[in-house]
Steps between C-alpha positions, in 0.01 A plus 500: 500500500630215711226402741363204301619273219407622152453236230553638148424270204698585185426340164761407240644817348429361153129520586513838674227757429341303218201737476740780408638309201340741253670794668839381627764272352588177685818662635308807617241284673777309676669823608173642632430181695843514664460869585167447674637193678780715639246752628297227669810342654603837641154546650494148646840532665679206664181295527483447124462147364500459122324200345616452142586244231739749335872453559586859407250636750635269770856611429406869509319490834712245688664663798221755528206261518443135580439308178251217465509294182169407344402134518513357145237244596239770567312689232385861527564793728245402763642151545853643523399763753302259715799263513731789590264625772474151648879470504543839666242414764661162563850642550373775729573793269133582452339313787303805616476739205596546134475771237469386137601784270508535121836588345370769261390776738700807392383720787545247782669637811593373841258747657210370290578143603524598865154654477369183343649281772373728775144429385543126544401385847461134592283290266493771235567529128594845368457524123605755238295491181673586174330737258373202298370289790811299578679469834820704513570438866358269763600498866367203694525429870530202508581373146371184337138525613339518154588403140673752275332613178739735319381587152203696361265617776727371776420781743135397533595132515756559776262723694224240488734211581643680802152575631395139445803394706375715788755777457429872522572679173640852471544679167802729470454767232850653498569617143867405538399137517198503269698586188676217316638512148314252284333708228551822303241669722710409804797678342285805434387498863859479622605799291208723605660598831843652567595221735432239232702690243789549741515141626731241349235343274372839384848631423575189295172512309545868418858433385378256235235739368197327646278807483523517120429127475196535724371786286530289187321216675206715611 
C-alpha cells in the first residue's frame, strides 16, 4: 500500500502489551509486539512512517520505514501524534492525506488499507473501530483538522470531533483492521479463524502454548 503516508506509533518495547501481562512473559509480549509491527509494516509498504521513543524499534525498521523520534518535551500519545502530524504536514509528506495505523493489527494487509483509503474522498475521515471502542485506523483527507483522542472510547471521540470540524465521517468495518491484540479475548478472536492461526502472530502464539494458557485463564 503506497498511495498515502502511513503513520505508525510504536510504544517502548518494555511497555508492550501490558494488558497481557497475566498471560505472556515480558519477552513474549515484546516478541508479539515486534511480530505484529512487521505485519503492519508489510501492509503499509514504502509509505510507512514509524513514530517511536524506542531505539531497538528504530533500528529494526530503519531502511524500511521513515523513523520519527518522539519529542521528550511532550507527554502522552496524543501530543506525540499531533506533533508528528503537524511536522508531516509542514514538510509536505502528509499535506493532503494521512493514515494513522496501530502497530498491533495481526491481520492487516495492503488490500485492506487500499480499501480504507479508497473510501476517503476530500474532507473525509475514515475510521476503523476496534472491538473495545478504540480507533485502530484513521484515514484523514486532509490531516490536522481535529484533535486526537487515542485512549478508551477514542472511536466515538474521533467521530464526533471530525464531524464538529465539518468533515464527513465513514466507518470501515473490515475485520482485518478491527482486530488488535490487547487482551486475552483478542487472542481468542485471532485464533478462531484459520487465517488468524496461520498468520505470523497466530503461529507464534500457538508455538508457545497459548491455547492451554487461555483455557486455564477462562
